[in-house]
Amino acid sequence: MNDVDTKHVADILQACLAHYCNDNGDWLALLHQQLGLHIRRAEARQFIDGRDAHGLLLDYLGSSYAAAILYDRPGDARLFELVRLPAYDAADDVLVAFAAQLCFWEFEDALEAPCTACRVNERLLTVRYADEEDRMCQYGAIVSYGVITAVAKIQAKALIWYPDAAEIIAILSMALKLRERHGTALPETIEELGGFLLEPPTPPVECADIWREWLAVRYAGRYFRIEIRQRREISGLRECSPPQR
């Protein structure tokens, strides 16, 4: 919490919690009264070790924040975690990032929440999200230095075609989206998320107005050859034997 706005949000939360701990009212009701602070979600949850908690998604001065409130015992609550989330293009992405952040903090999923999340490895989480029309989408989320820094939809067609390779598809989906958004090289993201590049992406080859490239990746002891179409779509994935030494 090294920026002024985040510190101010922390001060507001701690002031409301202090009133609650001193038997001066419901801290969440007090929080609703704070000018300039909007509560997007407030979810009563538990940590995986059984401790009671609240997860909060807050808006303040154009930024979104995720917070964890821990109840040490009845009538005693404290601010456990607070992070400022990056800006996202879509409103749904913020909800996905919030769910991933709670999962990273080791919250249990809540049945009434629109998202459920799970850890894939130290850097990657996956999130299932039901939108307003009850369509289920799967997302990947990257965590860096304790904060969810990027979210992107996992390519649904690839999941249908290759259901037993869901984790490598999540990694590839994130890598392709970060290349599209920020120009991040595929090898950089793949290796950051736990994959190992066996063969770097080939230069794109054009045939019938379709650009294709190929690469080979090892992940979790499995070996895959992958085809990418139009620089953004996983169009082929084949598990293969380990390379000969």
Short mmCIF file of C-alpha atoms in Angstrom, two decimals:
data_model
loop_
_atom_site.label_atom_id
_atom_site.label_comp_id
_atom_site.label_asym_id
_atom_site.label_seq_id
_atom_site.Cartn_x
_atom_site.Cartn_y
_atom_site.Cartn_z
CA MET A 1 0.00 0.00 0.00
CA ASN A 2 2.45 2.60 -1.16
CA ASP A 3 0.13 5.01 -3.00
CA VAL A 4 -1.93 7.76 -1.41
CA ASP A 5 -5.36 6.59 -2.64
CA THR A 6 -4.83 3.02 -1.44
CA LYS A 7 -3.73 4.30 1.96
CA HIS A 8 -6.84 6.48 2.14
CA VAL A 9 -9.08 3.49 1.37
CA ALA A 10 -7.27 1.53 4.09
CA ASP A 11 -7.82 4.38 6.56
CA ILE A 12 -11.56 4.44 5.76
CA LEU A 13 -11.85 0.68 6.25
CA GLN A 14 -9.89 0.72 9.49
CA ALA A 15 -11.98 3.59 10.88
CA CYS A 16 -15.23 1.71 10.15
CA LEU A 17 -13.82 -1.48 11.66
CA ALA A 18 -12.72 0.41 14.79
CA HIS A 19 -16.32 1.59 15.33
CA TYR A 20 -17.51 -2.00 14.97
CA CYS A 21 -14.89 -3.35 17.41
CA ASN A 22 -15.95 -0.70 19.94
CA ASP A 23 -19.62 -1.73 19.69
CA ASN A 24 -20.51 1.47 17.82
CA GLY A 25 -22.31 -0.02 14.85
CA ASP A 26 -22.18 -2.28 11.82
CA TRP A 27 -18.90 -1.57 10.00
CA LEU A 28 -20.39 -2.46 6.61
CA ALA A 29 -23.29 -0.04 7.11
CA LEU A 30 -20.78 2.66 8.06
CA LEU A 31 -18.74 1.87 4.97
CA HIS A 32 -21.81 2.37 2.77
CA GLN A 33 -22.06 5.93 4.12
CA GLN A 34 -18.55 6.99 3.08
CA LEU A 35 -18.60 9.63 0.35
CA GLY A 36 -16.74 8.73 -2.82
CA LEU A 37 -16.46 5.04 -1.93
CA HIS A 38 -18.70 2.57 -3.76
CA ILE A 39 -19.08 -1.04 -2.63
CA ARG A 40 -19.50 -3.20 -5.75
CA ARG A 41 -19.50 -6.51 -3.89
CA ALA A 42 -19.46 -7.50 -0.22
CA GLU A 43 -19.32 -11.25 0.32
CA ALA A 44 -19.35 -13.05 3.66
CA ARG A 45 -16.83 -15.84 3.19
CA GLN A 46 -14.46 -18.15 5.01
CA PHE A 47 -10.79 -18.77 4.53
CA ILE A 48 -9.89 -22.36 3.68
CA ASP A 49 -8.73 -22.81 7.30
CA GLY A 50 -12.27 -22.00 8.52
CA ARG A 51 -11.76 -18.41 9.73
CA ASP A 52 -14.67 -16.06 9.02
CA ALA A 53 -14.04 -13.17 6.67
CA HIS A 54 -15.53 -10.66 4.26
CA GLY A 55 -14.34 -10.07 0.71
CA LEU A 56 -14.92 -6.56 -0.67
CA LEU A 57 -14.72 -5.11 -4.17
CA LEU A 58 -14.58 -1.33 -3.88
CA ASP A 59 -14.45 1.61 -6.29
CA TYR A 60 -12.71 4.80 -5.24
CA LEU A 61 -11.71 7.73 -7.49
CA GLY A 62 -11.94 5.64 -10.63
CA SER A 63 -9.92 2.69 -9.33
CA SER A 64 -11.00 -0.74 -8.10
CA TYR A 65 -9.77 -2.33 -4.88
CA ALA A 66 -10.04 -5.81 -3.40
CA ALA A 67 -10.04 -6.10 0.37
CA ALA A 68 -10.16 -8.95 2.87
CA ILE A 69 -11.64 -8.37 6.33
CA LEU A 70 -10.76 -11.02 8.92
CA TYR A 71 -12.87 -11.77 12.00
CA ASP A 72 -10.49 -12.91 14.73
CA ARG A 73 -13.49 -13.53 17.00
CA PRO A 74 -17.09 -12.23 17.25
CA GLY A 75 -17.06 -8.45 17.51
CA ASP A 76 -13.41 -8.19 16.49
CA ALA A 77 -12.55 -7.56 12.84
CA ARG A 78 -9.48 -6.20 11.11
CA LEU A 79 -8.25 -5.31 7.64
CA PHE A 80 -6.28 -8.35 6.52
CA GLU A 81 -5.43 -7.49 2.89
CA LEU A 82 -6.00 -4.57 0.51
CA VAL A 83 -4.78 -4.26 -3.08
CA ARG A 84 -5.47 -1.90 -5.93
CA LEU A 85 -6.53 -3.81 -9.04
CA PRO A 86 -5.36 -2.78 -12.52
CA ALA A 87 -7.81 -1.12 -14.90
CA TYR A 88 -9.67 -3.49 -17.22
CA ASP A 89 -11.55 -2.92 -20.46
CA ALA A 90 -14.71 -4.80 -19.45
CA ALA A 91 -16.73 -4.68 -16.24
CA ASP A 92 -16.81 -8.49 -16.15
CA ASP A 93 -13.00 -8.57 -16.08
CA VAL A 94 -12.98 -6.70 -12.75
CA LEU A 95 -15.32 -9.30 -11.20
CA VAL A 96 -13.09 -12.07 -12.52
CA ALA A 97 -9.99 -10.37 -11.11
CA PHE A 98 -11.76 -9.97 -7.75
CA ALA A 99 -12.65 -13.68 -7.63
CA ALA A 100 -9.08 -14.62 -8.53
CA GLN A 101 -7.70 -12.27 -5.87
CA LEU A 102 -9.90 -13.88 -3.18
CA CYS A 103 -8.75 -17.31 -4.32
CA PHE A 104 -5.12 -16.19 -4.13
CA TRP A 105 -5.80 -15.04 -0.55
CA GLU A 106 -7.15 -18.57 0.13
CA PHE A 107 -10.84 -17.75 0.47
CA GLU A 108 -13.34 -20.56 0.03
CA ASP A 109 -15.71 -20.17 -2.92
CA ALA A 110 -19.22 -18.90 -2.10
CA LEU A 111 -22.25 -20.57 -3.66
CA GLU A 112 -24.00 -17.24 -4.30
CA ALA A 113 -20.97 -15.60 -5.93
CA PRO A 114 -20.94 -15.25 -9.74
CA CYS A 115 -17.40 -16.65 -9.97
CA THR A 116 -15.52 -19.69 -8.73
CA ALA A 117 -11.73 -19.81 -8.90
CA CYS A 118 -8.87 -22.25 -8.41
CA ARG A 119 -5.08 -22.16 -8.38
CA VAL A 120 -3.26 -23.80 -11.30
CA ASN A 121 0.25 -22.91 -10.14
CA GLU A 122 2.07 -20.09 -8.35
CA ARG A 123 1.41 -17.58 -11.14
CA LEU A 124 -1.84 -18.73 -12.77
CA LEU A 125 -5.43 -19.10 -11.59
CA THR A 126 -8.54 -20.05 -13.50
CA VAL A 127 -11.99 -18.56 -12.93
CA ARG A 128 -15.43 -19.78 -14.00
CA TYR A 129 -17.81 -16.86 -14.43
CA ALA A 130 -21.54 -16.83 -15.17
CA ASP A 131 -22.56 -13.61 -16.89
CA GLU A 132 -25.96 -11.88 -16.61
CA GLU A 133 -27.41 -14.30 -19.17
CA ASP A 134 -26.07 -17.31 -17.21
CA ARG A 135 -23.52 -18.12 -19.90
CA MET A 136 -20.51 -19.82 -18.34
CA CYS A 137 -17.10 -18.52 -19.39
CA GLN A 138 -13.65 -19.57 -18.27
CA TYR A 139 -10.88 -17.07 -17.63
CA GLY A 140 -7.24 -17.18 -16.76
CA ALA A 141 -5.73 -14.76 -14.24
CA ILE A 142 -2.07 -13.93 -13.65
CA VAL A 143 -0.79 -13.03 -10.19
CA SER A 144 2.37 -10.98 -9.73
CA TYR A 145 3.73 -9.79 -6.37
CA GLY A 146 0.45 -10.72 -4.69
CA VAL A 147 -1.89 -8.85 -7.07
CA ILE A 148 -3.95 -10.09 -10.02
CA THR A 149 -2.36 -8.19 -12.91
CA ALA A 150 -4.10 -9.64 -15.98
CA VAL A 151 -7.22 -11.61 -16.88
CA ALA A 152 -8.33 -13.05 -20.21
CA LYS A 153 -10.88 -15.53 -21.50
CA ILE A 154 -9.62 -19.05 -22.04
CA GLN A 155 -10.33 -20.12 -25.61
CA ALA A 156 -13.56 -22.12 -25.39
CA LYS A 157 -13.16 -24.01 -28.69
CA ALA A 158 -9.77 -25.31 -27.65
CA LEU A 159 -11.19 -26.48 -24.29
CA ILE A 160 -13.92 -28.39 -26.13
CA TRP A 161 -11.48 -29.92 -28.61
CA TYR A 162 -8.81 -30.81 -26.04
CA PRO A 163 -10.54 -31.21 -22.63
CA ASP A 164 -7.62 -33.13 -21.11
CA ALA A 165 -5.21 -30.26 -21.78
CA ALA A 166 -7.06 -27.48 -19.94
CA GLU A 167 -4.04 -26.10 -18.09
CA ILE A 168 -1.78 -25.68 -21.12
CA ILE A 169 -4.73 -24.15 -23.01
CA ALA A 170 -5.15 -21.62 -20.18
CA ILE A 171 -1.45 -20.74 -20.38
CA LEU A 172 -1.56 -20.39 -24.18
CA SER A 173 -4.76 -18.30 -24.02
CA MET A 174 -3.12 -15.87 -21.60
CA ALA A 175 0.06 -15.71 -23.67
CA LEU A 176 -1.83 -14.98 -26.89
CA LYS A 177 -3.99 -12.31 -25.25
CA LEU A 178 -0.98 -10.55 -23.72
CA ARG A 179 0.77 -10.60 -27.09
CA GLU A 180 -2.33 -9.07 -28.70
CA ARG A 181 -2.80 -6.41 -25.98
CA HIS A 182 0.75 -5.49 -25.07
CA GLY A 183 3.07 -7.10 -27.59
CA THR A 184 4.47 -9.49 -24.97
CA ALA A 185 6.42 -12.30 -26.64
CA LEU A 186 4.81 -15.75 -26.37
CA PRO A 187 7.89 -17.41 -24.83
CA GLU A 188 8.02 -14.81 -22.05
CA THR A 189 4.45 -15.44 -20.85
CA ILE A 190 4.53 -19.21 -21.39
CA GLU A 191 7.64 -19.60 -19.24
CA GLU A 192 6.38 -17.09 -16.66
CA LEU A 193 3.28 -19.28 -16.20
CA GLY A 194 5.18 -22.52 -15.71
CA GLY A 195 5.66 -23.82 -19.25
CA PHE A 196 9.00 -24.62 -20.88
CA LEU A 197 9.56 -23.78 -24.52
CA LEU A 198 10.98 -26.71 -26.49
CA GLU A 199 10.72 -25.02 -29.88
CA PRO A 200 10.11 -21.25 -30.21
CA PRO A 201 7.26 -20.01 -32.40
CA THR A 202 8.06 -20.28 -36.08
CA PRO A 203 7.79 -17.18 -38.26
CA PRO A 204 4.14 -16.90 -39.39
CA VAL A 205 3.43 -18.70 -42.66
CA GLU A 206 0.59 -17.45 -44.91
CA CYS A 207 -1.61 -19.85 -46.87
CA ALA A 208 -5.00 -18.92 -48.38
CA ASP A 209 -5.04 -15.67 -46.39
CA ILE A 210 -4.54 -17.55 -43.12
CA TRP A 211 -1.38 -17.03 -41.09
CA ARG A 212 -0.13 -19.99 -39.09
CA GLU A 213 2.73 -20.51 -36.66
CA TRP A 214 3.89 -23.51 -34.67
CA LEU A 215 5.67 -24.10 -31.38
CA ALA A 216 6.40 -26.90 -28.90
CA VAL A 217 5.96 -26.65 -25.14
CA ARG A 218 6.54 -28.85 -22.11
CA TYR A 219 4.21 -28.44 -19.14
CA ALA A 220 3.80 -30.59 -16.03
CA GLY A 221 5.78 -33.45 -17.59
CA ARG A 222 3.74 -33.45 -20.82
CA TYR A 223 4.89 -32.39 -24.29
CA PHE A 224 2.71 -30.53 -26.79
CA ARG A 225 2.98 -29.31 -30.35
CA ILE A 226 0.73 -26.33 -30.97
CA GLU A 227 -0.58 -24.54 -34.05
CA ILE A 228 -1.63 -20.89 -33.80
CA ARG A 229 -3.85 -19.33 -36.48
CA GLN A 230 -4.02 -15.62 -37.27
CA ARG A 231 -1.68 -14.93 -34.31
CA ARG A 232 -4.49 -15.36 -31.77
CA GLU A 233 -6.34 -18.70 -32.08
CA ILE A 234 -5.24 -22.12 -30.84
CA SER A 235 -6.12 -24.17 -33.93
CA GLY A 236 -4.20 -27.36 -33.19
CA LEU A 237 -2.76 -29.10 -30.15
CA ARG A 238 -1.16 -32.52 -30.10
CA GLU A 239 0.49 -34.31 -27.21
CA CYS A 240 3.77 -35.83 -28.33
CA SER A 241 6.64 -37.95 -27.08
CA PRO A 242 9.57 -36.38 -25.23
CA PRO A 243 12.30 -35.14 -27.56
CA GLN A 244 15.16 -37.56 -28.19
CA ARG A 245 18.39 -36.76 -26.42
#
